[in-house]
Short mmCIF file of C-alpha atoms in Angstrom, two decimals:
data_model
loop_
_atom_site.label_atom_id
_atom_site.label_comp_id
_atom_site.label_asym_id
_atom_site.label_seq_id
_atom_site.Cartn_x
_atom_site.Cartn_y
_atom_site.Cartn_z
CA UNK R 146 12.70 -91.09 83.98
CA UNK R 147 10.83 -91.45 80.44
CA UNK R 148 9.21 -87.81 81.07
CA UNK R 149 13.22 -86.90 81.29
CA UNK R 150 14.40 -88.02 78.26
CA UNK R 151 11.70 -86.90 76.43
CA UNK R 152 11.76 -82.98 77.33
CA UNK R 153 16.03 -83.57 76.76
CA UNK R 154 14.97 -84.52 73.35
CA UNK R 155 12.47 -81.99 73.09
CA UNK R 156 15.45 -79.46 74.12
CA UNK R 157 17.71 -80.62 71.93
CA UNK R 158 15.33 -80.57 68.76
CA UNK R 159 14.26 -77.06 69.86
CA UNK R 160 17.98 -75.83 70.21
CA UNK R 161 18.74 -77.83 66.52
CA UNK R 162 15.80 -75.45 65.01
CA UNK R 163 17.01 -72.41 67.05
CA UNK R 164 20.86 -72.55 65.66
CA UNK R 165 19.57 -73.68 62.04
CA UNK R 166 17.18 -70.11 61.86
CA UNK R 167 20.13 -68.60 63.49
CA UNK R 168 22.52 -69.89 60.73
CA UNK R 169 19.83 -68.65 57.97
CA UNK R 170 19.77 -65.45 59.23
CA UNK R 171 23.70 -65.02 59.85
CA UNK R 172 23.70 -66.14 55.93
CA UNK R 173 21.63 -63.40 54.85
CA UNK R 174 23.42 -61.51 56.87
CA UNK R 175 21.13 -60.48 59.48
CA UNK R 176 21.67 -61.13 63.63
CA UNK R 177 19.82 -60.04 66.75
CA UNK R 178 20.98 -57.90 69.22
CA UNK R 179 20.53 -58.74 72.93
CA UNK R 180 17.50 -56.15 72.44
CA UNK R 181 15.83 -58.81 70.21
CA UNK R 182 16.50 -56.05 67.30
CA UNK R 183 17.67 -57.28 64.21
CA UNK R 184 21.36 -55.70 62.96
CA UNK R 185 24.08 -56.95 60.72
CA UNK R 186 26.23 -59.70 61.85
CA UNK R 187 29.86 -59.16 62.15
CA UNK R 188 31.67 -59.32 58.77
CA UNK R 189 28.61 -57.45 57.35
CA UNK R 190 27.36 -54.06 57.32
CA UNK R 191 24.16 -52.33 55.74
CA UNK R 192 23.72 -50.96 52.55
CA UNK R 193 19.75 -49.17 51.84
CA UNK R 194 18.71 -51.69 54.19
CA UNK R 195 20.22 -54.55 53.10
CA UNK R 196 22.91 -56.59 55.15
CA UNK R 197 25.73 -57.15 52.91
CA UNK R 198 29.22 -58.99 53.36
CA UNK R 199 32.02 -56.56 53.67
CA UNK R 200 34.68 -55.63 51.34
CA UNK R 201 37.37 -57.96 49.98
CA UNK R 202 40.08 -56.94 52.68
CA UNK R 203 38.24 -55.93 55.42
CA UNK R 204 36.11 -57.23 58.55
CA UNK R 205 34.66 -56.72 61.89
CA UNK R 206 31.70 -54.93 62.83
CA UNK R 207 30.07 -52.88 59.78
CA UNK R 208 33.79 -53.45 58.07
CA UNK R 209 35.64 -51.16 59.88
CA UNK R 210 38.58 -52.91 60.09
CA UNK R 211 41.60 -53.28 57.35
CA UNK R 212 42.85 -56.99 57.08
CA UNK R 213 45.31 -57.34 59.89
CA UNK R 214 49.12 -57.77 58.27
CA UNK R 215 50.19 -60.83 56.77
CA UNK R 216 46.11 -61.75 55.66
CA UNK R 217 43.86 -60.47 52.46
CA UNK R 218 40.76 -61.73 50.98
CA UNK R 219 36.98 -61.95 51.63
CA UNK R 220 36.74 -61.73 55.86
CA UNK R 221 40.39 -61.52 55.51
CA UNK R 222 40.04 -65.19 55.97
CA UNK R 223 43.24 -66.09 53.76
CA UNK R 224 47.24 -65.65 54.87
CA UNK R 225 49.79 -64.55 52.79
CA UNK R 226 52.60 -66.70 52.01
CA UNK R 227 54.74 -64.15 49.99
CA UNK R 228 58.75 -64.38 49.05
CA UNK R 229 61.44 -62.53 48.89
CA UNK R 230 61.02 -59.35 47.15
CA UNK R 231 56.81 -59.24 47.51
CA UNK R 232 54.75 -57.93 49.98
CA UNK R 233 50.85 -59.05 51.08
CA UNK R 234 48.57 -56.60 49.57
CA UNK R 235 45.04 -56.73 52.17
CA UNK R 236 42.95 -57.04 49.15
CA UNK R 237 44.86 -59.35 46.13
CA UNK R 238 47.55 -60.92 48.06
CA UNK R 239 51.39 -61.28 47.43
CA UNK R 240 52.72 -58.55 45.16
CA UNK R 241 55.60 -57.85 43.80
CA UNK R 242 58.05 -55.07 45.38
CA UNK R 243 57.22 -51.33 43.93
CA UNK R 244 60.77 -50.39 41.66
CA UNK R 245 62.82 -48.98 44.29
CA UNK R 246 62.20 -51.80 46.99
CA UNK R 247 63.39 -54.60 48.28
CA UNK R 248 63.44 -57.68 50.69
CA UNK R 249 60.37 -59.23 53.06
CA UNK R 250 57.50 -57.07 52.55
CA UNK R 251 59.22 -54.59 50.82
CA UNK R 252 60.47 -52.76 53.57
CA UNK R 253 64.42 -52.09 52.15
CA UNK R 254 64.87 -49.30 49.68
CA UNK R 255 67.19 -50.09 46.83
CA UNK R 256 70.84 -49.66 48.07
CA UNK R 257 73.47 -47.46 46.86
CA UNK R 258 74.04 -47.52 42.81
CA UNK R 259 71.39 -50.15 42.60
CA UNK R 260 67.56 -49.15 41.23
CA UNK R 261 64.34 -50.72 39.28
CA UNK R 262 62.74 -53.64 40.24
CA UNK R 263 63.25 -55.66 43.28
CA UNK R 264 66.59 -53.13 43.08
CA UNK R 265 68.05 -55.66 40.44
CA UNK R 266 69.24 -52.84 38.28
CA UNK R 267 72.96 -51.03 38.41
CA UNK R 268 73.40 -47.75 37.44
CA UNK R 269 76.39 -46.67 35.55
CA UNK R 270 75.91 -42.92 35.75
CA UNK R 271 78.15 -40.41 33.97
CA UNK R 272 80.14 -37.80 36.84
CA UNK R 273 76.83 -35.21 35.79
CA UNK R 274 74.35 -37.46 37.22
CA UNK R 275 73.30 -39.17 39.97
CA UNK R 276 71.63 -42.96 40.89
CA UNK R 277 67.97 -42.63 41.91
CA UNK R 278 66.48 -45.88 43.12
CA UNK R 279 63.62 -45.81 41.02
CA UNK R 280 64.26 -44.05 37.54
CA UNK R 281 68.07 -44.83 37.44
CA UNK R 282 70.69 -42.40 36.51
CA UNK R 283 69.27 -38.92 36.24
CA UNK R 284 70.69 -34.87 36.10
CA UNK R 285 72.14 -34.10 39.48
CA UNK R 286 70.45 -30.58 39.03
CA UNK R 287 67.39 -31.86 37.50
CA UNK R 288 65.69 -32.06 40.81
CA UNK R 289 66.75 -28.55 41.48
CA UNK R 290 65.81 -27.23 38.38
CA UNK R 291 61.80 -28.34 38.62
CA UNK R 292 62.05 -26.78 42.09
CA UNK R 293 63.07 -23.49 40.27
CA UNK R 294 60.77 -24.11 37.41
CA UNK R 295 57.74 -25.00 39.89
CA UNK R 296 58.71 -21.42 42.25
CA UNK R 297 58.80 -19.17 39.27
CA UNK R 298 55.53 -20.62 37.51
CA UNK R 299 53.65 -20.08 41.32
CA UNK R 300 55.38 -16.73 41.56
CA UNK R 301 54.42 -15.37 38.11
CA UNK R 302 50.75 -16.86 38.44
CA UNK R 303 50.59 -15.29 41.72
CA UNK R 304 51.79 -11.38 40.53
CA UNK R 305 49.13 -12.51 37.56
CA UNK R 306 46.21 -12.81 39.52
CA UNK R 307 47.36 -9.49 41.47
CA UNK R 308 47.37 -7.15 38.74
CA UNK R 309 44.42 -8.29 37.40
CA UNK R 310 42.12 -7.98 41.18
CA UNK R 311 43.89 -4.35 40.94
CA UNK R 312 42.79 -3.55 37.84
CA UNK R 313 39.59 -4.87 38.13
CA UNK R 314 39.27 -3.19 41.73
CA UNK R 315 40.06 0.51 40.18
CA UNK R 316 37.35 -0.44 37.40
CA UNK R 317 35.15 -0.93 39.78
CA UNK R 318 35.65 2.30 41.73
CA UNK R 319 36.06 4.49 38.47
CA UNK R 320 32.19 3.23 37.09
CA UNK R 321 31.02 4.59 40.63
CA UNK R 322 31.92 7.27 40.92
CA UNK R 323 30.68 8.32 37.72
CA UNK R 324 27.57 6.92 38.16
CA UNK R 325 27.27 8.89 41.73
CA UNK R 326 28.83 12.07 39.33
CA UNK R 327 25.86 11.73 37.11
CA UNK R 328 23.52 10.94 39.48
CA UNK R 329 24.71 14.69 41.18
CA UNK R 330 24.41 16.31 38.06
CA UNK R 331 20.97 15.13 36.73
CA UNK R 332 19.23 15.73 40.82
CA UNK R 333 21.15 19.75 40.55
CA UNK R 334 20.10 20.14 36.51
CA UNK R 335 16.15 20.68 37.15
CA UNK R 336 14.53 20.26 33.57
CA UNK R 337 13.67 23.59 32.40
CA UNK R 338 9.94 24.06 31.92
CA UNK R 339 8.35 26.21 29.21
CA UNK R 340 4.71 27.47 28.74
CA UNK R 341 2.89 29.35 26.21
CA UNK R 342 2.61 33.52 25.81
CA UNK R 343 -1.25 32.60 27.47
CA UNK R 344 0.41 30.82 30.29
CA UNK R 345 2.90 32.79 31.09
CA UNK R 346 0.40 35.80 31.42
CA UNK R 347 -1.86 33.73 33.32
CA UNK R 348 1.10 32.94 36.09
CA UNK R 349 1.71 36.60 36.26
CA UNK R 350 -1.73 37.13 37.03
CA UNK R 351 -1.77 35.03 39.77
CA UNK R 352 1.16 35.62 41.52
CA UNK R 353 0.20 39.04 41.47
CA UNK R 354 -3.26 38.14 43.52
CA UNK R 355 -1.27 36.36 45.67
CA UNK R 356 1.34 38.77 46.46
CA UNK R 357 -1.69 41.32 46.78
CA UNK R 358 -3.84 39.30 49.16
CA UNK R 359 -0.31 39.25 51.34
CA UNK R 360 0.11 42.47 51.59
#
């Protein structure tokens, strides 16, 4: 019964020291796999061979994963607790509403007439414009008019660039073909070659042998 209690204890002691290197490790970061091979715990993921913790607003294994909604922090670890008009950012927390939106989380676009922040701005816009829910009352035909402005600009940069690749293409073809001009010219244009009164008597000479010794 005494041989019992001791190995228990022995157990226990031995399972103490196994969790308590298991705990070290998991701090630094490091686990084992069930093939005894040593990878980054969950929440951590490797950087030149180092395990590191992951990314304020994100978790799992090697960080892949975004803070689920409604959490943010280190391990995503904290909840959000936002009001009205703010919405739970995965990395700082509650926020404030981007101009233009309203309600829980910022879901709600400003209604009509209304703009700015948290939509707590009325427009009073003369009969030329209109109420946009983030600037306020702007030209009616101002969006219209950078449409036009942006389609002419491409257009004009587009014809641009043509005439110059046609100008630069006929270039190109024109210094060709007069180097392949000269090129003909200087191979059909032998270099005339002229001897002396002695050479030129000494030629005749021999091409009178040779016409002898052919006939």
């Amino acid at each position: 019964m005494l041989t019992c209690k001791c190995f228990l204890e022995v157990w226990i002691f031995l399972s103490l020291i196994l969790k308590l290197c298991n705990i070290a490790e998991a701090v630094n970061g490091n686990c084992s796999s069930p093939e005894s091979k040593k990878v980054c715990c969950t929440n951590y993921h490797e950087v030149n061979g180092v395990c590191i913790k992951c990314p304020i607003g994100t978790y799992g294994e090697n960080c892949t994963e975004n803070c689920p909604d409604g959490t943010y922090g280190e391990f995503c670890l904290r909840l959000c607790e936002c009001e009205i008009n703010q919405q739970c950012n995965f990395i700082f927390g509650c926020l404030e509403c981007l101009n233009g939106t309203n309600g829980t989380n910022c879901v709600a676009r400003c209604p009509d007439n209304m703009y700015g922040k948290s939509c707590s701005q009325k427009c009073q816009c003369k009969s030329n414009q209109k109420c946009d829910r983030i600037f306020g009352c702007i030209e009616q035909d101002l969006e219209s008019q950078f449409t036009f402005t942006t389609f002419t600009l491409l257009m004009i940069s587009a014809g641009f660039l043509v005439i110059i690749s046609i100008v630069i293409g006929v270039t190109v073809c024109v210094v060709k073909r007069n180097n392949l001009s000269r090129n003909y010219s200087v191979y059909q244009s032998p270099v005339p070659v002229f001897y002396s009164a002695d050479k030129q008597i000494q030629l005749s000479e021999i091409e009178q042998e040779h016409y002898q010794t052919l006939f």
